[in-house]
């Protein structure tokens, strides 16, 4: 007789750790780069858009300007200033074979600050990258090297910190190096998603996935369903979990997960080490559909055919799929742990019924073509070419495309594939405009993808025969537009503005409506002037402390977009 319950065990388990593939990293060699108590606001391996987080984020009280210190003796081997990414960043190579990375900095200390400014003045650009010679810029452990900031791609001030292997350049979890981060809070389990393999598994009379909410109640985790989970054939599982840590309000990722079927370990992963060359597999590790459609981060306890990530799984040969071919009850258990060993688990049953296969499979979309990880396709139509290379998709899916009208485009709009299916490699999309494009305007033609709000996002494009062509890593709605509108520059702040003070700076907004900013040049008093570019906020910022006071200063900003449209904007401010 089947047990009529879907239950769980205690939320909090005793601390324990996994042992597979563990390396004995040096403890107490690297000190934390901030003097304050460590407040972790982003964990290693956390799921981010299209990538795993390759370091830890340390909180700075939502403020900039905290002293950042070298974690160990070494030499500065790379200096980078970028309007995106890590913003202002330093890389220190250490004699023990590791490299530490410090990102989103506000400013560098001397002599780095002068070296960077010299290169910026020489090239008359903001973005620079320097590779000092070995031991040219030596630093000592605890030496102040920078101030924390908010530059690059950030959602708020913090310090991004990494430890990398000098030889492989693979990032390693900094917490493996012996830092004491107080943490007495166990992970929280939020959702279970069950995946029947299409046309090979059945779940409650269908071969489509179902998500079950997980609820905490009286010290237990339970599934929010009163029904048996009935399944048969090839079935896989995934879970959404989050974590918190003492002293931090941030929602964090977990460290490791284990999944058991009938008492046997079926799947396991742990965030110790990552590889930049394998970042694309993040969308195979998660259920991409749940992420884009529902906002859930379901991490799979199974490997899709195209998931070749090599470092986080305990057994790279284990697929995690279960074959329920009998008529019996099966016991399943999932355990989520944080780095401190705090753990939460849920136990539940799946009732296998072979008679479920009497139900029909979900019908294949009309006119669809099967695409697999091993075999891509090429589509050739009168106004559309699509090439999906081998290895582009992580799992089998049925490709379709659909043509419709869109008056904002100079082509038809094409729905290419399914935007809830992840791509691991770029596909090529080529679209033929419905109108004749003059030679003088051909450089302005761009392939665009419509976002969720139907706004066009331009891709780097080129002409191939009569088609405008681009490479993209997303399925969705595509068409062709002409970008003939130059960037727009407007005043944001100057010192003469009343009732506000932002210091001895001027700020200007620089936006482009379609293809995006390619380059800019700022001048004050008729000479090139350094304008820092905060791309996430469309801001140009210039320090004016050294300018002559009590006079008017003319400003000229030249902004060019990706297809060559240029604005020369002129103004003046009093200082």
C-alpha positions as a Python dict, from the first residue, in 0.01 Angstrom:
ca = {
    (1, 'X'): (0, 0, 0),
    (2, 'X'): (137, 340, -99),
    (3, 'X'): (200, 593, 176),
    (4, 'X'): (-39, 883, 119),
    (5, 'X'): (184, 1175, 213),
    (6, 'X'): (454, 1392, 70),
    (7, 'X'): (659, 1502, 365),
    (8, 'X'): (995, 1635, 473),
    (9, 'X'): (1247, 1610, 751),
    (10, 'X'): (1389, 1881, 972),
    (11, 'X'): (1488, 2207, 804),
    (12, 'X'): (1823, 2226, 981),
    (13, 'X'): (2070, 1939, 958),
    (14, 'X'): (2400, 1905, 1134),
    (15, 'X'): (2691, 2066, 951),
    (16, 'X'): (2874, 1839, 713),
    (17, 'X'): (3090, 1881, 408),
    (18, 'X'): (3149, 1700, 83),
    (19, 'X'): (3485, 1547, 1),
    (20, 'X'): (3491, 1492, -376),
    (21, 'X'): (3766, 1661, -570),
    (22, 'X'): (3867, 1887, -283),
    (23, 'X'): (4204, 2062, -302),
    (24, 'X'): (4396, 2169, 7),
    (25, 'X'): (4416, 2542, -59),
    (26, 'X'): (4647, 2753, 162),
    (27, 'X'): (4466, 2882, 468),
    (28, 'X'): (4529, 3228, 615),
    (29, 'X'): (4759, 3324, 325),
    (30, 'X'): (4504, 3567, 183),
    (31, 'X'): (4348, 3821, 415),
    (32, 'X'): (4011, 3986, 345),
    (33, 'X'): (4054, 4298, 130),
    (34, 'X'): (3833, 4513, 355),
    (35, 'X'): (3905, 4603, 718),
    (36, 'X'): (3541, 4579, 824),
    (37, 'X'): (3353, 4266, 925),
    (38, 'X'): (3292, 4056, 616),
    (39, 'X'): (2942, 4108, 479),
    (40, 'X'): (2890, 3872, 187),
    (41, 'X'): (2632, 4005, -58),
    (42, 'X'): (2713, 3767, -344),
    (43, 'X'): (2842, 3409, -326),
    (44, 'X'): (3075, 3215, -554),
    (45, 'X'): (2893, 3019, -825),
    (46, 'X'): (2571, 3214, -779),
    (47, 'X'): (2346, 3211, -1085),
    (48, 'X'): (2367, 3540, -1275),
    (49, 'X'): (2227, 3628, -1621),
    (50, 'X'): (2408, 3397, -1865),
    (51, 'X'): (2696, 3323, -1625),
    (52, 'X'): (2802, 3185, -1289),
    (53, 'X'): (2935, 3443, -1042),
    (54, 'X'): (3312, 3396, -1038),
    (55, 'X'): (3393, 3557, -704),
    (56, 'X'): (3233, 3685, -389),
    (57, 'X'): (3077, 4028, -347),
    (58, 'X'): (3160, 4209, -23),
    (59, 'X'): (2920, 4474, 106),
    (60, 'X'): (3038, 4829, 168),
    (61, 'X'): (2731, 4963, 344),
    (62, 'X'): (2586, 5084, 13),
    (63, 'X'): (2864, 5345, 7),
    (64, 'X'): (3174, 5408, -202),
    (65, 'X'): (3522, 5495, -86),
    (66, 'X'): (3616, 5211, 150),
    (67, 'X'): (3992, 5135, 154),
    (68, 'X'): (4068, 4818, -44),
    (69, 'X'): (4380, 4628, 64),
    (70, 'X'): (4602, 4374, -109),
    (71, 'X'): (4515, 4030, 24),
    (72, 'X'): (4877, 3913, 13),
    (73, 'X'): (5222, 4015, -108),
    (74, 'X'): (5256, 4023, -483),
    (75, 'X'): (5275, 4251, -784),
    (76, 'X'): (5007, 4427, -985),
    (77, 'X'): (4995, 4240, -1315),
    (78, 'X'): (4690, 4393, -1480),
    (79, 'X'): (4501, 4722, -1455),
    (80, 'X'): (4175, 4771, -1637),
    (81, 'X'): (3934, 5061, -1676),
    (82, 'X'): (3607, 4967, -1845),
    (83, 'X'): (3267, 5135, -1867),
    (84, 'X'): (3108, 4792, -1821),
    (85, 'X'): (3217, 4460, -1667),
    (86, 'X'): (3428, 4508, -1354),
    (87, 'X'): (3463, 4883, -1420),
    (88, 'X'): (3792, 4985, -1263),
    (89, 'X'): (3975, 4667, -1163),
    (90, 'X'): (4313, 4551, -1033),
    (91, 'X'): (4478, 4209, -1067),
    (92, 'X'): (4757, 4107, -829),
    (93, 'X'): (4978, 3805, -901),
    (94, 'X'): (5112, 3629, -591),
    (95, 'X'): (5422, 3410, -559),
    (96, 'X'): (5217, 3106, -454),
    (97, 'X'): (5055, 3067, -797),
    (98, 'X'): (4730, 3258, -744),
    (99, 'X'): (4593, 3589, -872),
    (100, 'X'): (4353, 3809, -677),
    (101, 'X'): (4104, 4037, -852),
    (102, 'X'): (3944, 4354, -714),
    (103, 'X'): (3651, 4491, -916),
    (104, 'X'): (3408, 4786, -933),
    (105, 'X'): (3663, 5021, -777),
    (106, 'X'): (3608, 5394, -743),
    (107, 'X'): (3973, 5493, -780),
    (108, 'X'): (4327, 5358, -771),
    (109, 'X'): (4602, 5453, -528),
    (110, 'X'): (4939, 5582, -644),
    (111, 'X'): (5140, 5499, -846),
    (112, 'X'): (4864, 5315, -1035),
    (113, 'X'): (4643, 5623, -1055),
    (114, 'X'): (4912, 5824, -1233),
    (115, 'X'): (5001, 5538, -1468),
    (116, 'X'): (4638, 5503, -1571),
    (117, 'X'): (4587, 5876, -1615),
    (118, 'X'): (4904, 5901, -1825),
    (119, 'X'): (4775, 5631, -2060),
    (120, 'X'): (4430, 5792, -2079),
    (121, 'X'): (4582, 6130, -2165),
    (122, 'X'): (4812, 5973, -2422),
    (123, 'X'): (4530, 5787, -2601),
    (124, 'X'): (4263, 6048, -2520),
    (125, 'X'): (4024, 5773, -2405),
    (126, 'X'): (3869, 5665, -2077),
    (127, 'X'): (3893, 5286, -2121),
    (128, 'X'): (4247, 5151, -2091),
    (129, 'X'): (4416, 4823, -2002),
    (130, 'X'): (4773, 4794, -1875),
    (131, 'X'): (4993, 4491, -1809),
    (132, 'X'): (5285, 4602, -1589),
    (133, 'X'): (5603, 4395, -1598),
    (134, 'X'): (5667, 4142, -1324),
    (135, 'X'): (5764, 4310, -995),
    (136, 'X'): (5731, 4656, -1149),
    (137, 'X'): (5445, 4741, -913),
    (138, 'X'): (5506, 4539, -596),
    (139, 'X'): (5248, 4544, -315),
    (140, 'X'): (5254, 4418, 42),
    (141, 'X'): (4980, 4234, 224),
    (142, 'X'): (4743, 4487, 377),
    (143, 'X'): (4863, 4776, 158),
    (144, 'X'): (4584, 5007, 43),
    (145, 'X'): (4561, 4973, -335),
    (146, 'X'): (4227, 5138, -417),
    (147, 'X'): (3894, 5268, -290),
    (148, 'X'): (3579, 5063, -331),
    (149, 'X'): (3317, 5191, -572),
    (150, 'X'): (3030, 5124, -807),
    (151, 'X'): (3193, 5126, -1154),
    (152, 'X'): (3104, 4884, -1431),
    (153, 'X'): (2803, 4654, -1432),
    (154, 'X'): (2670, 4682, -1077),
    (155, 'X'): (2339, 4722, -900),
    (156, 'X'): (2497, 4911, -611),
    (157, 'X'): (2830, 4983, -440),
    (158, 'X'): (3031, 4676, -335),
    (159, 'X'): (3367, 4507, -386),
    (160, 'X'): (3391, 4212, -621),
    (161, 'X'): (3677, 3984, -512),
    (162, 'X'): (3822, 3679, -686),
    (163, 'X'): (4104, 3432, -640),
    (164, 'X'): (4220, 3268, -965),
    (165, 'X'): (4466, 2995, -1052),
    (166, 'X'): (4754, 3177, -1223),
    (167, 'X'): (4813, 2898, -1478),
    (168, 'X'): (4457, 2797, -1574),
    (169, 'X'): (4299, 3136, -1491),
    (170, 'X'): (4012, 2942, -1335),
    (171, 'X'): (3839, 3127, -1048),
    (172, 'X'): (3830, 2945, -714),
    (173, 'X'): (3586, 2994, -427),
    (174, 'X'): (3764, 3244, -195),
    (175, 'X'): (3602, 3085, 112),
    (176, 'X'): (3817, 2775, 53),
    (177, 'X'): (4117, 2979, 168),
    (178, 'X'): (4018, 2986, 533),
    (179, 'X'): (3821, 3306, 585),
    (180, 'X'): (3591, 3307, 885),
    (181, 'X'): (3247, 3422, 773),
    (182, 'X'): (2987, 3375, 1050),
    (183, 'X'): (2684, 3192, 915),
    (184, 'X'): (2417, 3016, 1118),
    (185, 'X'): (2135, 3039, 865),
    (186, 'X'): (2033, 2734, 663),
    (187, 'X'): (1930, 2754, 296),
    (188, 'X'): (1562, 2792, 208),
    (189, 'X'): (1393, 2547, -30),
    (190, 'X'): (1136, 2717, -254),
    (191, 'X'): (1030, 2504, -550),
    (192, 'X'): (1059, 2156, -694),
    (193, 'X'): (1031, 2106, -1069),
    (194, 'X'): (990, 1761, -1221),
    (195, 'X'): (1087, 1701, -1584),
    (196, 'X'): (954, 1402, -1778),
    (197, 'X'): (1175, 1346, -2081),
    (198, 'X'): (965, 1436, -2381),
    (199, 'X'): (821, 1126, -2549),
    (200, 'X'): (1010, 906, -2298),
    (201, 'X'): (854, 995, -1963),
    (202, 'X'): (512, 1079, -1819),
    (203, 'X'): (421, 1299, -1524),
    (204, 'X'): (57, 1307, -1415),
    (205, 'X'): (-70, 1197, -1756),
    (206, 'X'): (150, 1428, -1965),
    (207, 'X'): (511, 1457, -2081),
    (208, 'X'): (557, 1822, -1976),
    (209, 'X'): (731, 1956, -1663),
    (210, 'X'): (542, 2065, -1351),
    (211, 'X'): (659, 2295, -1069),
    (212, 'X'): (556, 2225, -709),
    (213, 'X'): (588, 2490, -439),
    (214, 'X'): (787, 2389, -129),
    (215, 'X'): (657, 2521, 202),
    (216, 'X'): (817, 2536, 549),
    (217, 'X'): (584, 2424, 825),
    (218, 'X'): (654, 2329, 1187),
    (219, 'X'): (1023, 2265, 1127),
    (220, 'X'): (961, 2064, 813),
    (221, 'X'): (956, 2126, 440),
    (222, 'X'): (653, 1992, 253),
    (223, 'X'): (528, 2007, -103),
    (224, 'X'): (222, 2223, -156),
    (225, 'X'): (11, 1949, -311),
    (226, 'X'): (-246, 1710, -174),
    (227, 'X'): (-205, 1466, -463),
    (228, 'X'): (34, 1183, -525),
    (229, 'X'): (315, 1264, -768),
    (230, 'X'): (261, 1001, -1036),
    (231, 'X'): (529, 937, -1297),
    (232, 'X'): (667, 674, -1529),
    (233, 'X'): (959, 636, -1765),
    (234, 'X'): (1254, 877, -1779),
    (235, 'X'): (1215, 1151, -1517),
    (236, 'X'): (1446, 1425, -1386),
    (237, 'X'): (1429, 1678, -1105),
    (238, 'X'): (1538, 2032, -1018),
    (239, 'X'): (1505, 2262, -718),
    (240, 'X'): (1499, 2632, -643),
    (241, 'X'): (1690, 2726, -328),
    (242, 'X'): (1822, 3049, -177),
    (243, 'X'): (2048, 3124, 115),
    (244, 'X'): (2128, 3403, 356),
    (245, 'X'): (2424, 3469, 579),
    (246, 'X'): (2465, 3639, 916),
    (247, 'X'): (2477, 4018, 888),
    (248, 'X'): (2359, 4033, 527),
    (249, 'X'): (2012, 4090, 386),
    (250, 'X'): (2120, 3970, 41),
    (251, 'X'): (1965, 3667, -124),
    (252, 'X'): (2253, 3431, -197),
    (253, 'X'): (2322, 3109, -382),
    (254, 'X'): (2396, 2779, -210),
    (255, 'X'): (2731, 2599, -208),
    (256, 'X'): (2640, 2237, -278),
    (257, 'X'): (2343, 2010, -344),
    (258, 'X'): (2282, 1636, -324),
    (259, 'X'): (1995, 1437, -470),
    (260, 'X'): (1909, 1082, -367),
    (261, 'X'): (1677, 828, -529),
    (262, 'X'): (1579, 528, -315),
    (263, 'X'): (1870, 594, -81),
    (264, 'X'): (2133, 613, -355),
    (265, 'X'): (2318, 934, -444),
    (266, 'X'): (2199, 1017, -796),
    (267, 'X'): (2346, 1363, -848),
    (268, 'X'): (2567, 1614, -674),
    (269, 'X'): (2726, 1951, -747),
    (270, 'X'): (2947, 2190, -553),
    (271, 'X'): (3073, 2541, -625),
    (272, 'X'): (3449, 2516, -566),
    (273, 'X'): (3598, 2613, -901),
    (274, 'X'): (3474, 2750, -1234),
    (275, 'X'): (3605, 2791, -1587),
    (276, 'X'): (3543, 3102, -1797),
    (277, 'X'): (3534, 2889, -2113),
    (278, 'X'): (3235, 2698, -1973),
    (279, 'X'): (3021, 2989, -1854),
    (280, 'X'): (2765, 2926, -2129),
    (281, 'X'): (2660, 2606, -1953),
    (282, 'X'): (2490, 2805, -1677),
    (283, 'X'): (2171, 2800, -1888),
    (284, 'X'): (2194, 2422, -1907),
    (285, 'X'): (2255, 2391, -1532),
    (286, 'X'): (1931, 2581, -1466),
    (287, 'X'): (1587, 2538, -1618),
    (288, 'X'): (1599, 2828, -1861),
    (289, 'X'): (1225, 2819, -1926),
    (290, 'X'): (1143, 2869, -1557),
    (291, 'X'): (1392, 3155, -1539),
    (292, 'X'): (1261, 3359, -1833),
    (293, 'X'): (893, 3273, -1795),
    (294, 'X'): (842, 3254, -1418),
    (295, 'X'): (1149, 3419, -1265),
    (296, 'X'): (1241, 3094, -1082),
    (297, 'X'): (1604, 2980, -1064),
    (298, 'X'): (1560, 2604, -1079),
    (299, 'X'): (1898, 2429, -1062),
    (300, 'X'): (1884, 2090, -1226),
    (301, 'X'): (1976, 1765, -1058),
    (302, 'X'): (2043, 1617, -1399),
    (303, 'X'): (2265, 1694, -1697),
    (304, 'X'): (2115, 1792, -2029),
    (305, 'X'): (2282, 1626, -2329),
    (306, 'X'): (2458, 1952, -2418),
    (307, 'X'): (2579, 2037, -2068),
    (308, 'X'): (2953, 1967, -2080),
    (309, 'X'): (3046, 2166, -1771),
    (310, 'X'): (3334, 1979, -1612),
    (311, 'X'): (3414, 2125, -1271),
    (312, 'X'): (3116, 2141, -1035),
    (313, 'X'): (2973, 1790, -1071),
    (314, 'X'): (3097, 1506, -851),
    (315, 'X'): (3057, 1250, -1129),
    (316, 'X'): (3070, 1385, -1484),
    (317, 'X'): (2930, 1055, -1609),
    (318, 'X'): (2619, 1074, -1393),
    (319, 'X'): (2318, 1204, -1585),
    (320, 'X'): (2078, 1230, -1290),
    (321, 'X'): (1785, 1087, -1487),
    (322, 'X'): (1572, 825, -1313),
    (323, 'X'): (1394, 545, -1498),
    (324, 'X'): (1067, 458, -1324),
    (325, 'X'): (967, 145, -1511),
    (326, 'X'): (786, -36, -1235),
    (327, 'X'): (465, 8, -1038),
    (328, 'X'): (600, 111, -699),
    (329, 'X'): (670, 400, -465),
    (330, 'X'): (1011, 563, -482),
    (331, 'X'): (1170, 772, -207),
    (332, 'X'): (1353, 1089, -308),
    (333, 'X'): (1561, 1330, -103),
    (334, 'X'): (1722, 1664, -182),
    (335, 'X'): (1977, 1836, 44),
    (336, 'X'): (2100, 2194, -1),
    (337, 'X'): (2403, 2318, 195),
    (338, 'X'): (2580, 2651, 231),
    (339, 'X'): (2955, 2684, 272),
    (340, 'X'): (2932, 2680, 652),
    (341, 'X'): (2759, 2341, 639),
    (342, 'X'): (2411, 2461, 733),
    (343, 'X'): (2170, 2235, 546),
    (344, 'X'): (1805, 2195, 459),
    (345, 'X'): (1642, 1892, 304),
    (346, 'X'): (1313, 1763, 173),
    (347, 'X'): (1197, 1405, 130),
    (348, 'X'): (905, 1310, -92),
    (349, 'X'): (769, 1017, -289),
    (350, 'X'): (704, 952, -655),
    (351, 'X'): (454, 681, -734),
    (352, 'X'): (542, 499, -1056),
    (353, 'X'): (252, 379, -1270),
    (354, 'X'): (337, 216, -1600),
    (355, 'X'): (-22, 271, -1717),
    (356, 'X'): (52, 643, -1748),
    (357, 'X'): (194, 564, -2090),
    (358, 'X'): (-162, 499, -2205),
    (359, 'X'): (-192, 879, -2219),
    (360, 'X'): (-85, 1065, -2535),
    (361, 'X'): (236, 1263, -2564),
    (362, 'X'): (224, 1635, -2618),
    (363, 'X'): (183, 1682, -2994),
    (364, 'X'): (478, 1818, -3188),
    (365, 'X'): (430, 2172, -3321),
    (366, 'X'): (294, 2173, -3674),
    (367, 'X'): (567, 2215, -3934),
    (368, 'X'): (843, 2183, -3674),
    (369, 'X'): (1191, 2039, -3726),
    (370, 'X'): (1376, 1849, -3455),
    (371, 'X'): (1701, 2014, -3346),
    (372, 'X'): (1938, 1831, -3111),
    (373, 'X'): (2264, 1914, -2941),
    (374, 'X'): (2444, 1687, -3186),
    (375, 'X'): (2273, 1808, -3502),
    (376, 'X'): (2179, 2163, -3596),
    (377, 'X'): (1983, 2284, -3897),
    (378, 'X'): (1993, 2544, -4172),
    (379, 'X'): (1668, 2716, -4277),
    (380, 'X'): (1648, 2891, -4615),
    (381, 'X'): (1338, 3088, -4706),
    (382, 'X'): (1264, 3377, -4940),
    (383, 'X'): (1324, 3644, -4674),
    (384, 'X'): (1482, 3447, -4390),
    (385, 'X'): (1795, 3238, -4340),
    (386, 'X'): (1866, 3077, -4003),
    (387, 'X'): (2167, 2862, -3920),
    (388, 'X'): (2170, 2670, -3591),
    (389, 'X'): (2511, 2500, -3560),
    (390, 'X'): (2580, 2166, -3395),
    (391, 'X'): (2606, 2213, -3019),
    (392, 'X'): (2399, 2533, -3011),
    (393, 'X'): (2110, 2388, -2809),
    (394, 'X'): (2147, 2193, -2486),
    (395, 'X'): (1855, 1955, -2542),
    (396, 'X'): (1621, 1840, -2816),
    (397, 'X'): (1361, 2092, -2925),
    (398, 'X'): (1125, 2140, -3216),
    (399, 'X'): (1216, 2442, -3425),
    (400, 'X'): (953, 2659, -3592),
    (401, 'X'): (948, 3010, -3734),
    (402, 'X'): (659, 3243, -3809),
    (403, 'X'): (636, 3556, -4024),
    (404, 'X'): (424, 3859, -3934),
    (405, 'X'): (398, 4232, -4006),
    (406, 'X'): (552, 4509, -3797),
    (407, 'X'): (518, 4864, -3929),
    (408, 'X'): (829, 4982, -3741),
    (409, 'X'): (1050, 4746, -3943),
    (410, 'X'): (1172, 4754, -4305),
    (411, 'X'): (1126, 4377, -4313),
    (412, 'X'): (877, 4125, -4193),
    (413, 'X'): (902, 4027, -3828),
    (414, 'X'): (1007, 3666, -3775),
    (415, 'X'): (951, 3463, -3461),
    (416, 'X'): (1256, 3239, -3469),
    (417, 'X'): (1247, 2932, -3247),
    (418, 'X'): (1125, 2955, -2889),
    (419, 'X'): (1260, 3228, -2661),
    (420, 'X'): (1219, 2993, -2365),
    (421, 'X'): (1485, 2761, -2509),
    (422, 'X'): (1847, 2844, -2419),
    (423, 'X'): (2130, 2869, -2666),
    (424, 'X'): (2486, 2776, -2575),
    (425, 'X'): (2638, 2888, -2904),
    (426, 'X'): (2530, 3177, -3128),
    (427, 'X'): (2303, 3116, -3423),
    (428, 'X'): (2306, 3318, -3745),
    (429, 'X'): (1995, 3512, -3847),
    (430, 'X'): (1974, 3672, -4191),
    (431, 'X'): (1668, 3874, -4297),
    (432, 'X'): (1591, 4029, -4634),
    (433, 'X'): (1427, 4373, -4616),
    (434, 'X'): (1091, 4419, -4791),
    (435, 'X'): (1204, 4754, -4933),
    (436, 'X'): (1497, 4866, -5140),
    (437, 'X'): (1772, 5017, -4925),
    (438, 'X'): (1989, 5285, -5087),
    (439, 'X'): (2362, 5220, -5083),
    (440, 'X'): (2408, 5529, -4867),
    (441, 'X'): (2184, 5375, -4598),
    (442, 'X'): (2300, 5014, -4605),
    (443, 'X'): (2548, 5073, -4324),
    (444, 'X'): (2256, 5188, -4110),
    (445, 'X'): (2060, 4862, -4141),
    (446, 'X'): (2061, 4644, -3830),
    (447, 'X'): (1898, 4321, -3725),
    (448, 'X'): (1693, 4381, -3410),
    (449, 'X'): (1544, 4149, -3152),
    (450, 'X'): (1226, 4259, -2976),
    (451, 'X'): (1249, 4247, -2596),
    (452, 'X'): (965, 4153, -2362),
    (453, 'X'): (826, 4508, -2392),
    (454, 'X'): (842, 4496, -2774),
    (455, 'X'): (1136, 4737, -2779),
    (456, 'X'): (1402, 4671, -3045),
    (457, 'X'): (1752, 4570, -2937),
    (458, 'X'): (2006, 4609, -3216),
    (459, 'X'): (2270, 4348, -3298),
    (460, 'X'): (2604, 4396, -3470),
    (461, 'X'): (2501, 4342, -3831),
    (462, 'X'): (2642, 4311, -4182),
    (463, 'X'): (2512, 4258, -4534),
    (464, 'X'): (2546, 3922, -4704),
    (465, 'X'): (2402, 3933, -5055),
    (466, 'X'): (2057, 4090, -5006),
    (467, 'X'): (2023, 3988, -4641),
    (468, 'X'): (2107, 4182, -4324),
    (469, 'X'): (2287, 3929, -4106),
    (470, 'X'): (2372, 3897, -3738),
    (471, 'X'): (2476, 3639, -3480),
    (472, 'X'): (2267, 3602, -3165),
    (473, 'X'): (2246, 3384, -2856),
    (474, 'X'): (1871, 3413, -2814),
    (475, 'X'): (1566, 3286, -2995),
    (476, 'X'): (1281, 3535, -3029),
    (477, 'X'): (1124, 3796, -3259),
    (478, 'X'): (1358, 3949, -3517),
    (479, 'X'): (1347, 4202, -3797),
    (480, 'X'): (1546, 4477, -3969),
    (481, 'X'): (1547, 4849, -3891),
    (482, 'X'): (1736, 5151, -4021),
    (483, 'X'): (1924, 5344, -3753),
    (484, 'X'): (1961, 5698, -3881),
    (485, 'X'): (1922, 5883, -3550),
    (486, 'X'): (2244, 5998, -3379),
    (487, 'X'): (2304, 5980, -3004),
    (488, 'X'): (2151, 6247, -2779),
    (489, 'X'): (2356, 6440, -2522),
    (490, 'X'): (2193, 6649, -2249),
    (491, 'X'): (2312, 6827, -1936),
    (492, 'X'): (2271, 6633, -1612),
    (493, 'X'): (2461, 6848, -1361),
    (494, 'X'): (2700, 7144, -1349),
    (495, 'X'): (2820, 7331, -1037),
    (496, 'X'): (2603, 7633, -1113),
    (497, 'X'): (2285, 7427, -1068),
    (498, 'X'): (2092, 7556, -769),
    (499, 'X'): (1991, 7357, -461),
    (500, 'X'): (2224, 7066, -530),
    (501, 'X'): (2590, 6981, -494),
    (502, 'X'): (2770, 6679, -633),
    (503, 'X'): (3122, 6812, -588),
    (504, 'X'): (3362, 6959, -842),
    (505, 'X'): (3230, 6763, -1138),
    (506, 'X'): (3009, 6805, -1440),
    (507, 'X'): (2774, 6531, -1564),
    (508, 'X'): (2606, 6481, -1900),
    (509, 'X'): (2362, 6216, -2021),
    (510, 'X'): (2463, 6034, -2340),
    (511, 'X'): (2207, 5799, -2492),
    (512, 'X'): (2150, 5621, -2819),
    (513, 'X'): (1807, 5488, -2907),
    (514, 'X'): (1904, 5181, -3109),
    (515, 'X'): (2252, 5056, -3202),
    (516, 'X'): (2426, 5191, -2890),
    (517, 'X'): (2726, 5409, -2818),
    (518, 'X'): (3047, 5312, -2998),
    (519, 'X'): (3274, 5601, -2906),
    (520, 'X'): (3277, 5950, -2759),
    (521, 'X'): (3515, 6238, -2711),
    (522, 'X'): (3482, 6520, -2460),
    (523, 'X'): (3645, 6863, -2470),
    (524, 'X'): (3648, 7148, -2218),
    (525, 'X'): (3804, 7485, -2300),
    (526, 'X'): (3890, 7358, -2647),
    (527, 'X'): (4108, 7071, -2524),
    (528, 'X'): (4048, 6698, -2472),
    (529, 'X'): (3920, 6635, -2121),
    (530, 'X'): (3879, 6302, -1942),
    (531, 'X'): (3512, 6208, -1912),
    (532, 'X'): (3447, 5885, -1724),
    (533, 'X'): (3167, 5681, -1881),
    (534, 'X'): (2913, 5513, -1654),
    (535, 'X'): (2738, 5303, -1918),
    (536, 'X'): (2473, 5156, -1688),
    (537, 'X'): (2346, 5507, -1610),
    (538, 'X'): (2426, 5667, -1950),
    (539, 'X'): (2645, 5919, -1769),
    (540, 'X'): (2959, 6109, -1866),
    (541, 'X'): (3139, 6250, -1562),
    (542, 'X'): (3433, 6493, -1563),
    (543, 'X'): (3644, 6620, -1274),
    (544, 'X'): (3683, 7000, -1306),
    (545, 'X'): (3873, 7075, -984),
    (546, 'X'): (4184, 7187, -1170),
    (547, 'X'): (4007, 7428, -1407),
    (548, 'X'): (4044, 7805, -1377),
    (549, 'X'): (3764, 7941, -1159),
    (550, 'X'): (3520, 8230, -1206),
    (551, 'X'): (3481, 8197, -1579),
    (552, 'X'): (3270, 8022, -1840),
    (553, 'X'): (3401, 7694, -1978),
    (554, 'X'): (3283, 7575, -2321),
    (555, 'X'): (3205, 7203, -2352),
    (556, 'X'): (3196, 6993, -2666),
    (557, 'X'): (3098, 6624, -2669),
    (558, 'X'): (3116, 6417, -2984),
    (559, 'X'): (2919, 6090, -2962),
    (560, 'X'): (2906, 5820, -3230),
    (561, 'X'): (2682, 5514, -3236),
    (562, 'X'): (2760, 5166, -3366),
    (563, 'X'): (2651, 5244, -3723),
    (564, 'X'): (2831, 5577, -3752),
    (565, 'X'): (2564, 5834, -3666),
    (566, 'X'): (2739, 6121, -3489),
    (567, 'X'): (2630, 6408, -3266),
    (568, 'X'): (2849, 6709, -3187),
    (569, 'X'): (2690, 6870, -2882),
    (570, 'X'): (2808, 7207, -2751),
    (571, 'X'): (2731, 7389, -2431),
    (572, 'X'): (2908, 7579, -2151),
    (573, 'X'): (2909, 7596, -1773),
    (574, 'X'): (3020, 7855, -1519),
    (575, 'X'): (3278, 7757, -1261),
}
